[in-house]
Tab-separated table of C-alpha atoms in Angstrom:
chain	number	residue	atom	x	y	z
N	1	MET	CA	-19.167	8.699	-13.054
N	2	SER	CA	-18.881	5.499	-15.643
N	3	PRO	CA	-15.965	5.337	-17.018
N	4	PRO	CA	-15.450	5.117	-20.700
N	5	ILE	CA	-15.367	1.063	-21.507
N	6	ALA	CA	-12.834	-0.221	-24.052
N	7	PRO	CA	-13.041	0.559	-27.917
N	8	VAL	CA	-12.717	-3.310	-30.819
N	9	GLY	CA	-8.214	-2.832	-30.448
N	10	TRP	CA	-7.099	-1.572	-27.668
N	11	SER	CA	-4.865	-2.837	-26.367
N	12	ARG	CA	-4.844	-3.796	-21.961
N	13	TRP	CA	-1.444	-2.468	-21.774
N	14	LEU	CA	-2.267	0.866	-21.772
N	15	VAL	CA	-4.751	-0.186	-18.595
N	16	PRO	CA	-1.313	-0.347	-15.982
N	17	PRO	CA	0.532	2.875	-16.567
N	18	ALA	CA	-3.301	4.833	-15.682
N	19	ALA	CA	-2.833	2.156	-12.456
N	20	LEU	CA	1.043	3.588	-12.673
N	21	ALA	CA	-0.286	7.415	-12.698
N	22	ILE	CA	-1.832	7.060	-9.298
N	23	HIS	CA	-0.131	5.064	-7.302
N	24	LEU	CA	2.732	6.393	-7.891
N	25	SER	CA	1.066	10.058	-6.149
N	26	ILE	CA	-0.158	8.740	-3.229
N	27	GLY	CA	2.875	6.132	-3.135
N	28	GLN	CA	4.344	10.145	-1.732
N	29	ALA	CA	3.341	8.561	1.121
N	30	TYR	CA	6.857	6.444	1.964
N	31	ALA	CA	8.395	9.362	1.497
N	32	TRP	CA	7.608	11.020	5.443
N	33	SER	CA	10.058	10.434	6.911
N	34	VAL	CA	11.947	13.011	5.220
N	35	PHE	CA	9.766	16.029	6.064
N	36	LYS	CA	9.809	14.270	10.097
N	37	PRO	CA	13.356	16.245	11.745
N	38	PRO	CA	11.861	19.539	9.874
N	39	LEU	CA	8.737	19.549	11.281
N	40	GLU	CA	10.934	18.623	14.743
N	41	ASP	CA	12.732	21.295	14.440
N	42	ALA	CA	9.782	23.984	13.330
N	43	LEU	CA	7.265	22.661	15.467
N	44	GLY	CA	9.525	21.326	17.837
N	45	LEU	CA	7.608	17.622	17.951
N	46	SER	CA	9.057	14.556	19.724
N	47	GLY	CA	8.990	11.695	17.266
N	48	THR	CA	5.560	9.862	18.323
N	49	GLN	CA	3.979	13.087	17.560
N	50	SER	CA	5.797	13.864	13.982
N	51	ALA	CA	4.526	10.264	12.846
N	52	LEU	CA	1.227	11.479	13.124
N	53	PRO	CA	0.402	12.443	9.857
N	54	PHE	CA	1.799	9.390	7.952
N	55	GLN	CA	-0.641	6.437	11.285
N	56	LEU	CA	-3.686	8.962	10.694
N	57	GLY	CA	-2.951	8.438	6.234
N	58	ILE	CA	-2.674	4.822	6.431
N	59	VAL	CA	-5.119	4.412	9.031
N	60	MET	CA	-7.606	6.611	7.062
N	61	LEU	CA	-5.975	4.450	3.827
N	62	GLY	CA	-7.645	0.971	5.220
N	63	LEU	CA	-10.989	2.553	6.999
N	64	SER	CA	-12.039	3.972	2.802
N	65	ALA	CA	-10.869	1.344	0.949
N	66	ALA	CA	-13.374	-1.556	3.443
N	67	PHE	CA	-15.768	1.580	3.036
N	68	GLY	CA	-15.483	2.650	-0.246
N	69	GLY	CA	-14.691	-1.007	-1.165
N	70	THR	CA	-18.212	-1.699	-2.514
N	71	GLN	CA	-18.776	2.081	-4.487
N	72	VAL	CA	-15.899	1.185	-6.333
N	73	GLU	CA	-16.806	-1.609	-7.759
N	74	ARG	CA	-19.825	0.110	-8.390
N	75	ARG	CA	-18.926	2.985	-9.514
N	76	GLY	CA	-15.862	1.762	-11.651
N	77	PRO	CA	-12.236	3.613	-11.990
N	78	ARG	CA	-12.179	6.518	-13.122
N	79	TRP	CA	-14.451	7.549	-10.550
N	80	ALA	CA	-12.665	6.208	-7.653
N	81	MET	CA	-9.584	8.003	-9.708
N	82	THR	CA	-11.079	11.690	-9.517
N	83	VAL	CA	-12.018	11.169	-5.898
N	84	ALA	CA	-8.524	10.166	-5.433
N	85	LEU	CA	-7.221	12.948	-6.926
N	86	VAL	CA	-9.302	15.394	-5.693
N	87	CYS	CA	-8.891	14.178	-1.721
N	88	PHE	CA	-5.027	13.396	-2.191
N	89	SER	CA	-4.505	17.041	-4.239
N	90	SER	CA	-6.493	19.418	-0.806
N	91	GLY	CA	-4.723	16.984	1.753
N	92	PHE	CA	-0.813	18.667	0.808
N	93	LEU	CA	-3.128	22.022	0.318
N	94	LEU	CA	-4.649	21.600	4.013
N	95	SER	CA	-0.926	20.650	5.341
N	96	ALA	CA	0.724	22.902	3.623
N	97	LEU	CA	-1.140	25.471	5.359
N	98	GLY	CA	-0.779	24.397	8.460
N	99	ALA	CA	2.456	24.542	8.020
N	100	ALA	CA	2.804	27.912	7.368
N	101	THR	CA	0.639	28.963	10.295
N	102	GLU	CA	2.333	26.665	12.198
N	103	GLN	CA	-1.305	24.558	12.823
N	104	PHE	CA	0.138	20.879	13.240
N	105	TRP	CA	-3.187	20.020	13.787
N	106	LEU	CA	-3.558	20.856	10.693
N	107	ILE	CA	-1.279	19.892	9.414
N	108	VAL	CA	-1.975	16.084	10.727
N	109	PHE	CA	-6.142	16.505	9.509
N	110	GLY	CA	-5.335	17.443	5.743
N	111	TYR	CA	-2.665	14.982	5.157
N	112	GLY	CA	-3.759	11.634	7.434
N	113	PHE	CA	-7.739	12.543	7.306
N	114	VAL	CA	-8.312	13.825	4.186
N	115	GLY	CA	-5.140	12.976	2.021
N	116	GLY	CA	-5.238	9.388	3.625
N	117	ILE	CA	-8.701	8.835	2.030
N	118	GLY	CA	-7.326	9.928	-1.325
N	119	LEU	CA	-5.031	6.734	-0.571
N	120	GLY	CA	-7.630	4.195	-0.079
N	121	ILE	CA	-9.547	5.175	-2.128
N	122	GLY	CA	-6.189	5.306	-4.757
N	123	TYR	CA	-5.149	2.460	-4.023
N	124	ILE	CA	-7.990	0.681	-4.831
N	125	SER	CA	-8.893	2.101	-7.694
N	126	PRO	CA	-8.148	-0.089	-10.681
N	127	VAL	CA	-7.180	-3.973	-8.500
N	128	SER	CA	-10.846	-5.242	-9.763
N	129	THR	CA	-9.911	-3.409	-13.556
N	130	LEU	CA	-6.283	-5.472	-13.741
N	131	ILE	CA	-7.479	-8.538	-12.675
N	132	LYS	CA	-10.708	-8.238	-14.891
N	133	TRP	CA	-8.059	-7.529	-17.543
N	134	PHE	CA	-5.276	-10.084	-16.227
N	135	PRO	CA	-7.382	-12.532	-15.997
N	136	ASP	CA	-3.673	-15.538	-16.597
N	137	ARG	CA	-1.892	-13.200	-14.614
N	138	PRO	CA	-3.078	-10.996	-11.830
N	139	GLY	CA	0.022	-11.564	-9.618
N	140	MET	CA	2.137	-9.564	-12.492
N	141	ALA	CA	-1.018	-7.586	-13.417
N	142	THR	CA	-1.675	-6.586	-9.557
N	143	GLY	CA	2.564	-6.337	-9.244
N	144	ILE	CA	2.447	-3.899	-12.467
N	145	ALA	CA	0.051	-1.194	-10.553
N	146	ILE	CA	0.817	-1.641	-6.816
N	147	MET	CA	4.566	-0.926	-7.012
N	148	GLY	CA	3.895	2.860	-8.145
N	149	PHE	CA	2.986	2.129	-4.976
N	150	GLY	CA	5.979	1.221	-3.771
N	151	GLY	CA	7.818	3.014	-6.096
N	152	GLY	CA	6.681	6.825	-4.727
N	153	ALA	CA	8.705	7.731	-2.757
N	154	LEU	CA	11.301	7.091	-5.071
N	155	ILE	CA	10.574	10.212	-6.715
N	156	ALA	CA	9.629	12.338	-3.759
N	157	SER	CA	12.049	11.081	-1.505
N	158	PRO	CA	14.507	13.311	-3.302
N	159	TRP	CA	12.547	14.985	-4.720
N	160	SER	CA	11.217	16.876	-0.881
N	161	ALA	CA	14.768	16.694	-0.282
N	162	GLN	CA	15.313	18.901	-2.823
N	163	MET	CA	13.079	21.353	-1.906
N	164	LEU	CA	13.484	21.391	1.486
N	165	GLU	CA	16.990	22.027	0.696
N	166	SER	CA	16.186	25.067	-1.231
N	167	PHE	CA	12.803	26.447	-0.033
N	168	GLY	CA	14.475	26.326	3.416
N	169	SER	CA	13.617	23.956	6.439
N	170	ASP	CA	11.428	26.552	8.732
N	171	SER	CA	7.890	26.444	8.802
N	172	SER	CA	7.508	28.383	5.818
N	173	GLY	CA	9.787	26.606	3.606
N	174	ILE	CA	7.756	23.551	4.503
N	175	ALA	CA	4.278	24.662	3.736
N	176	LEU	CA	6.228	25.662	0.269
N	177	ALA	CA	6.511	22.437	-0.350
N	178	PHE	CA	3.598	20.450	0.676
N	179	LEU	CA	2.086	23.542	-1.518
N	180	VAL	CA	4.378	22.231	-4.638
N	181	HIS	CA	3.282	19.146	-3.732
N	182	GLY	CA	-0.166	18.879	-4.277
N	183	LEU	CA	-0.424	20.929	-7.763
N	184	SER	CA	2.288	19.309	-9.110
N	185	TYR	CA	0.288	15.343	-7.703
N	186	ALA	CA	-3.212	16.329	-9.607
N	187	VAL	CA	-1.933	17.116	-13.007
N	188	PHE	CA	-0.342	13.467	-12.482
N	189	MET	CA	-3.086	11.792	-11.167
N	190	LEU	CA	-5.347	13.504	-14.452
N	191	LEU	CA	-3.612	11.471	-15.952
N	192	GLY	CA	-4.583	8.236	-15.664
N	193	VAL	CA	-8.085	9.208	-14.721
N	194	LEU	CA	-7.910	10.713	-18.662
N	195	LEU	CA	-6.654	7.285	-19.149
N	196	VAL	CA	-8.266	4.865	-17.580
N	197	ARG	CA	-10.551	2.237	-19.906
N	198	VAL	CA	-12.872	-1.168	-18.646
N	199	PRO	CA	-13.703	-3.906	-20.341
N	200	ARG	CA	-16.190	-4.401	-22.745
N	201	PRO	CA	-18.902	-6.251	-20.795
N	202	THR	CA	-19.593	-8.881	-24.066
N	203	GLY	CA	-19.753	-12.515	-23.966
N	204	ALA	CA	-16.627	-14.692	-23.069
N	205	PRO	CA	-14.497	-13.432	-26.208
N	206	THR	CA	-12.910	-16.480	-28.575
N	207	ALA	CA	-9.538	-17.039	-28.913
N	208	MET	CA	-8.613	-14.788	-31.637
N	209	GLU	CA	-10.488	-12.300	-30.793
N	210	GLN	CA	-8.485	-11.930	-27.836
N	211	ALA	CA	-5.856	-11.982	-28.915
N	212	ALA	CA	-6.126	-8.884	-31.627
N	213	ASP	CA	-7.532	-6.545	-28.736
N	214	GLY	CA	-6.841	-7.593	-25.395
N	215	ARG	CA	-10.584	-8.604	-23.960
N	216	PRO	CA	-10.139	-11.065	-20.580
N	217	ALA	CA	-11.169	-14.341	-20.173
N	218	THR	CA	-14.723	-14.775	-18.242
N	219	PRO	CA	-13.967	-16.024	-14.675
N	220	ALA	CA	-13.930	-18.788	-13.977
N	221	GLY	CA	-13.547	-20.775	-10.469
N	222	PRO	CA	-14.621	-20.053	-6.966
N	223	GLN	CA	-17.378	-16.664	-6.513
N	224	VAL	CA	-18.094	-14.826	-3.329
N	225	SER	CA	-19.498	-11.745	-1.813
N	226	ALA	CA	-17.887	-9.580	-0.912
N	227	ARG	CA	-19.824	-9.811	2.178
N	228	GLN	CA	-19.828	-13.772	2.481
N	229	ALA	CA	-15.830	-13.752	2.244
N	230	LEU	CA	-16.435	-11.829	5.632
N	231	ARG	CA	-18.040	-15.552	7.716
N	232	THR	CA	-14.712	-17.289	6.285
N	233	PRO	CA	-11.645	-17.861	7.481
N	234	GLN	CA	-9.166	-17.526	4.860
N	235	PHE	CA	-10.680	-14.139	5.003
N	236	TRP	CA	-9.482	-13.530	9.183
N	237	LEU	CA	-6.490	-15.442	8.426
N	238	LEU	CA	-5.335	-13.160	5.187
N	239	TRP	CA	-5.754	-10.294	7.439
N	240	VAL	CA	-3.714	-11.531	10.554
N	241	VAL	CA	-1.528	-12.258	7.771
N	242	LEU	CA	-0.974	-8.777	6.186
N	243	CYS	CA	-0.769	-6.880	9.799
N	244	MET	CA	2.312	-8.834	10.778
N	245	ASN	CA	3.542	-7.865	7.164
N	246	VAL	CA	2.412	-4.472	7.360
N	247	THR	CA	3.410	-4.106	10.767
N	248	ALA	CA	7.312	-4.957	11.019
N	249	GLY	CA	8.078	-3.281	7.926
N	250	ILE	CA	5.411	-0.032	8.103
N	251	GLY	CA	7.619	1.121	11.342
N	252	ILE	CA	11.148	1.027	9.441
N	253	LEU	CA	9.869	2.292	6.514
N	254	GLU	CA	8.343	5.674	8.849
N	255	LYS	CA	11.515	6.054	11.100
N	256	ALA	CA	13.644	4.999	7.858
N	257	ALA	CA	16.348	7.956	7.464
N	258	PRO	CA	16.737	8.723	11.036
N	259	MET	CA	16.748	5.446	12.523
N	260	ILE	CA	19.740	4.634	9.604
N	261	THR	CA	21.158	7.907	11.184
N	262	ASP	CA	20.962	6.266	14.526
N	263	PHE	CA	22.690	3.563	13.697
N	264	PHE	CA	25.555	4.644	13.134
N	265	ALA	CA	26.289	8.386	13.969
N	266	ASP	CA	28.622	6.544	16.789
N	267	THR	CA	30.625	5.911	13.874
N	268	PRO	CA	34.283	7.140	11.540
N	269	THR	CA	30.587	6.462	8.923
N	270	PRO	CA	27.573	8.804	10.307
N	271	VAL	CA	25.199	9.179	7.322
N	272	SER	CA	24.385	12.492	6.497
N	273	ALA	CA	20.853	13.603	5.700
N	274	THR	CA	21.120	14.115	2.172
N	275	ALA	CA	22.635	10.414	2.433
N	276	ALA	CA	19.001	9.482	4.817
N	277	ALA	CA	17.364	10.396	1.955
N	278	GLY	CA	19.310	8.490	-0.792
N	279	PHE	CA	18.781	5.989	1.810
N	280	VAL	CA	15.111	6.693	2.130
N	281	ALA	CA	15.423	6.559	-1.469
N	282	LEU	CA	17.000	2.638	-1.897
N	283	LEU	CA	14.161	2.189	0.346
N	284	SER	CA	10.992	2.938	-2.318
N	285	ALA	CA	13.571	0.844	-4.916
N	286	ALA	CA	13.146	-2.363	-3.366
N	287	ASN	CA	9.950	-1.628	-2.345
N	288	MET	CA	8.932	-1.369	-5.681
N	289	ALA	CA	10.893	-4.051	-7.880
N	290	GLY	CA	9.123	-6.585	-4.870
N	291	ARG	CA	5.740	-5.357	-5.636
N	292	ILE	CA	6.017	-6.572	-9.338
N	293	GLY	CA	9.400	-9.257	-9.088
N	294	TRP	CA	8.173	-11.038	-6.115
N	295	SER	CA	4.050	-11.145	-6.845
N	296	SER	CA	4.942	-12.383	-11.015
N	297	THR	CA	7.284	-14.947	-9.201
N	298	SER	CA	3.776	-15.789	-7.067
N	299	ASP	CA	1.538	-16.712	-9.969
N	300	LEU	CA	4.315	-19.301	-10.673
N	301	ILE	CA	5.112	-20.757	-6.990
N	302	GLY	CA	1.811	-19.980	-6.388
N	303	ARG	CA	0.144	-17.140	-3.612
N	304	LYS	CA	1.457	-19.026	-0.559
N	305	ASN	CA	4.955	-20.317	-1.128
N	306	ILE	CA	5.931	-17.091	-1.538
N	307	TYR	CA	4.203	-15.250	1.609
N	308	ARG	CA	6.522	-17.952	3.515
N	309	VAL	CA	9.550	-16.568	1.722
N	310	TYR	CA	8.518	-13.156	2.693
N	311	LEU	CA	6.948	-14.144	6.088
N	312	GLY	CA	10.441	-16.430	7.044
N	313	ALA	CA	13.153	-14.721	5.276
N	314	GLY	CA	11.717	-11.834	6.625
N	315	VAL	CA	12.456	-12.909	10.229
N	316	LEU	CA	16.361	-13.578	9.313
N	317	MET	CA	16.771	-9.735	7.805
N	318	TYR	CA	15.598	-8.396	10.795
N	319	ALA	CA	18.238	-10.606	13.038
N	320	LEU	CA	21.168	-9.808	11.887
N	321	ILE	CA	20.155	-6.057	11.262
N	322	ALA	CA	19.456	-6.366	15.539
N	323	LEU	CA	22.646	-9.064	16.232
N	324	VAL	CA	25.036	-6.971	13.565
N	325	GLY	CA	23.664	-4.158	11.735
N	326	SER	CA	26.088	-1.789	13.406
N	327	SER	CA	28.927	-2.858	12.819
N	328	SER	CA	28.379	-2.965	9.237
N	329	LYS	CA	26.514	-0.466	6.373
N	330	PRO	CA	26.164	-1.906	3.539
N	331	LEU	CA	25.017	-5.064	5.242
N	332	PHE	CA	22.101	-3.273	6.948
N	333	VAL	CA	21.352	-1.865	3.803
N	334	LEU	CA	20.805	-4.895	2.711
N	335	CYS	CA	18.557	-6.872	4.792
N	336	ALA	CA	16.544	-3.618	5.252
N	337	LEU	CA	16.311	-3.161	0.576
N	338	VAL	CA	15.553	-7.113	1.139
N	339	ILE	CA	12.782	-6.105	4.288
N	340	LEU	CA	11.364	-3.979	2.045
N	341	SER	CA	10.751	-5.771	-1.209
N	342	PHE	CA	9.259	-8.816	0.707
N	343	TYR	CA	6.951	-5.936	2.537
N	344	GLY	CA	6.333	-4.267	-0.847
N	345	GLY	CA	5.686	-7.950	-2.640
N	346	GLY	CA	2.938	-8.770	0.148
N	347	PHE	CA	0.997	-5.711	-0.804
N	348	ALA	CA	1.004	-6.467	-4.327
N	349	THR	CA	0.689	-11.066	-4.385
N	350	ILE	CA	-2.479	-10.170	-1.262
N	351	PRO	CA	-5.465	-8.993	-4.253
N	352	ALA	CA	-4.623	-12.588	-6.727
N	353	TYR	CA	-4.570	-13.992	-3.258
N	354	LEU	CA	-7.585	-13.307	-3.151
N	355	LYS	CA	-8.558	-13.485	-6.420
N	356	ASP	CA	-7.922	-17.039	-6.268
N	357	LEU	CA	-9.808	-17.337	-2.754
N	358	PHE	CA	-13.348	-15.991	-3.306
N	359	GLY	CA	-12.757	-15.736	-7.470
N	360	THR	CA	-13.288	-12.255	-9.176
N	361	TYR	CA	-16.784	-11.087	-8.406
N	362	GLN	CA	-16.311	-8.497	-5.917
N	363	VAL	CA	-12.250	-9.090	-5.198
N	364	GLY	CA	-12.046	-5.402	-6.066
N	365	ALA	CA	-14.618	-5.100	-2.353
N	366	ILE	CA	-12.728	-7.939	-0.205
N	367	HIS	CA	-9.645	-6.990	-0.883
N	368	GLY	CA	-11.185	-3.135	0.533
N	369	ARG	CA	-12.093	-4.560	3.259
N	370	LEU	CA	-8.618	-6.414	3.888
N	371	LEU	CA	-6.590	-3.157	4.240
N	372	THR	CA	-8.542	-2.199	7.585
N	373	ALA	CA	-5.375	-4.626	8.492
N	374	TRP	CA	-3.237	-1.529	6.808
N	375	SER	CA	-4.600	0.863	9.110
N	376	THR	CA	-4.110	-1.363	11.863
N	377	ALA	CA	0.043	-2.044	11.377
N	378	GLY	CA	0.223	1.787	10.368
N	379	VAL	CA	-0.637	2.034	13.757
N	380	LEU	CA	0.872	-0.480	15.468
N	381	GLY	CA	4.432	0.190	12.960
N	382	PRO	CA	5.203	3.683	13.807
N	383	LEU	CA	3.861	3.364	17.446
N	384	ILE	CA	6.543	0.813	18.328
N	385	VAL	CA	9.605	1.889	16.511
N	386	ASN	CA	8.750	5.633	18.050
N	387	TRP	CA	7.554	4.894	21.479
N	388	ILE	CA	10.378	2.782	22.134
N	389	ALA	CA	12.481	5.317	20.498
N	390	ASP	CA	11.921	7.372	22.288
N	391	ARG	CA	11.850	5.638	25.508
N	392	GLN	CA	15.644	4.580	25.011
N	393	GLU	CA	16.524	8.016	24.643
N	394	GLU	CA	14.980	9.564	27.699
N	395	ALA	CA	17.028	6.506	29.471
N	396	GLY	CA	19.939	7.510	28.306
N	397	LYS	CA	20.283	5.348	25.222
N	398	HIS	CA	21.653	6.368	21.335
N	399	GLY	CA	21.977	4.993	18.856
N	400	ALA	CA	21.256	0.994	17.264
N	401	GLU	CA	19.758	0.662	20.999
N	402	LEU	CA	16.842	3.041	20.472
N	403	TYR	CA	15.680	-0.048	18.459
N	404	GLY	CA	16.629	-3.634	19.068
N	405	THR	CA	13.635	-4.271	20.945
N	406	SER	CA	10.973	-2.954	18.227
N	407	LEU	CA	13.313	-4.827	16.061
N	408	PHE	CA	13.151	-8.084	18.446
N	409	ILE	CA	9.109	-7.537	18.557
N	410	MET	CA	9.496	-7.017	14.475
N	411	MET	CA	10.361	-10.414	14.519
N	412	GLY	CA	7.632	-12.742	17.203
N	413	LEU	CA	5.085	-10.149	14.250
N	414	LEU	CA	6.034	-12.456	11.561
N	415	VAL	CA	6.339	-15.427	12.971
N	416	VAL	CA	2.800	-15.240	13.161
N	417	GLY	CA	2.185	-14.016	10.201
N	418	PHE	CA	3.920	-16.666	8.985
N	419	ALA	CA	1.417	-19.396	11.603
N	420	ALA	CA	-1.750	-17.580	10.085
N	421	ASN	CA	-0.316	-18.048	6.339
N	422	GLU	CA	0.034	-22.227	7.477
N	423	LEU	CA	-3.333	-22.166	8.297
N	424	VAL	CA	-4.708	-20.929	4.598
N	425	ARG	CA	-7.332	-23.646	3.537
N	426	PRO	CA	-9.185	-22.969	0.148
N	427	VAL	CA	-12.434	-21.327	0.720
N	428	HIS	CA	-15.555	-24.156	1.602
N	429	PRO	CA	-17.932	-24.031	-0.912
N	430	SER	CA	-20.383	-23.276	0.891
N	431	HIS	CA	-19.772	-19.840	1.304
N	432	HIS	CA	-19.445	-19.395	-2.778
N	433	LEU	CA	-21.968	-17.503	-4.720
N	434	ASP	CA	-24.027	-21.464	-6.515
N	435	ALA	CA	-24.142	-22.013	-2.599
N	436	VAL	CA	-25.424	-19.698	-1.197
N	437	THR	CA	-29.315	-18.030	-1.224
N	438	PRO	CA	-29.738	-14.325	-2.593
N	439	GLU	CA	-30.263	-11.441	-0.290
N	440	LYS	CA	-33.444	-10.424	-1.406
N	441	GLY	CA	-33.541	-7.577	-4.061
N	442	ALA	CA	-29.270	-8.337	-4.991
N	443	PRO	CA	-28.250	-9.206	-8.052
N	444	ASP	CA	-27.245	-12.378	-9.818
N	445	VAL	CA	-23.900	-12.458	-10.564
N	446	GLY	CA	-23.845	-13.243	-14.205
N	447	ARG	CA	-26.374	-9.540	-14.248
N	448	ARG	CA	-24.326	-7.452	-11.464
N	449	GLN	CA	-20.101	-8.254	-13.061
N	450	GLN	CA	-22.428	-6.935	-16.936
N	451	SER	CA	-23.846	-3.334	-15.525
N	452	GLU	CA	-20.613	-2.930	-12.789
N	453	PRO	CA	-18.136	-1.104	-15.063
N	454	ALA	CA	-15.578	-2.315	-12.684
């Protein structure tokens, strides 16, 4: 399935909305914590168990992005968006069946495994295309699209809470909510499939032509293949940076609603379920704003400097929550919002960081492989927070005491990520395409770039 080539006069600013249609949909994953308490009550699950669909979904996101990255590059964004639509919507339909029959394993399989494949393919589907459309502002371009993934919960969290209130929070109500999600997202994602376009594979445009129809300039700088990128220390250092930043954020995000409820349960102003869902929506807004705001800032101050902000200031935010967060609700919320803005900014900046180091040749495939760090973090973050909280609860502790150890662990992970970012250097020229002996049967870069649609 090849996407239509952009005709003369096509504005490149129509491509980000196509990406947003996909990312706003699959971004529902960040609203999973709204479903945790109802599932725990309806099916008798622990906090660790109710996190399994989300954890598996993030694992499959990274794995499908890694293994499907080359196919996305070869087949183009329309194929990838279609696969994402089918898998993500089917995952909700299977989950609806699992909830209706009270078979939790089917929810894990549907939302986590099948839906997770849709997450991964959908997440990377527009990245390479956007970078080719916006070579002058890669951080901003990827930030616009990827902010949709962070902002998906801004819509999904209150929407899901309202459906659970209307349909009921028992197994049948949860099943109906899953069903509505699956059908609604299928329609919305279809808009992105129909709208997406790729640049015309012609020669380098003149300045007048580029101003007229938005065609991107000819790629410049180092060009490194996905296979060769795996042999560089830069790839693995960025893998550590992403993994540490994501682990530190995703553990809190996955348990956001129960966490704020627990933190202030013993205070004169406890947090209701509705307010907790609103907190999740606020985190989503910060996640979304960070993806466009911080990634655009990286175009001005550089990728390494912006990651210094994410990781260094992130340690301070976690320290404030751990030490004085339970004494001030505004401080707790503010620190969490800043952390989630860094979390989202890290995701939106990483494709531009990869482009700076490895070029645009196979940046989508390289990005997909790097997202295995997200898979690892998707297991580690929720596991650390939920497992420690469960053990602390068994020991008779409650409230903010459930999370103190987890918060200090997250601070340590951010320090590790900060050190890895400091070690990143430009890729040695020996890894560039013009310095590497082509593999047997491998096409040259110029012919490959012209023949592949995205």
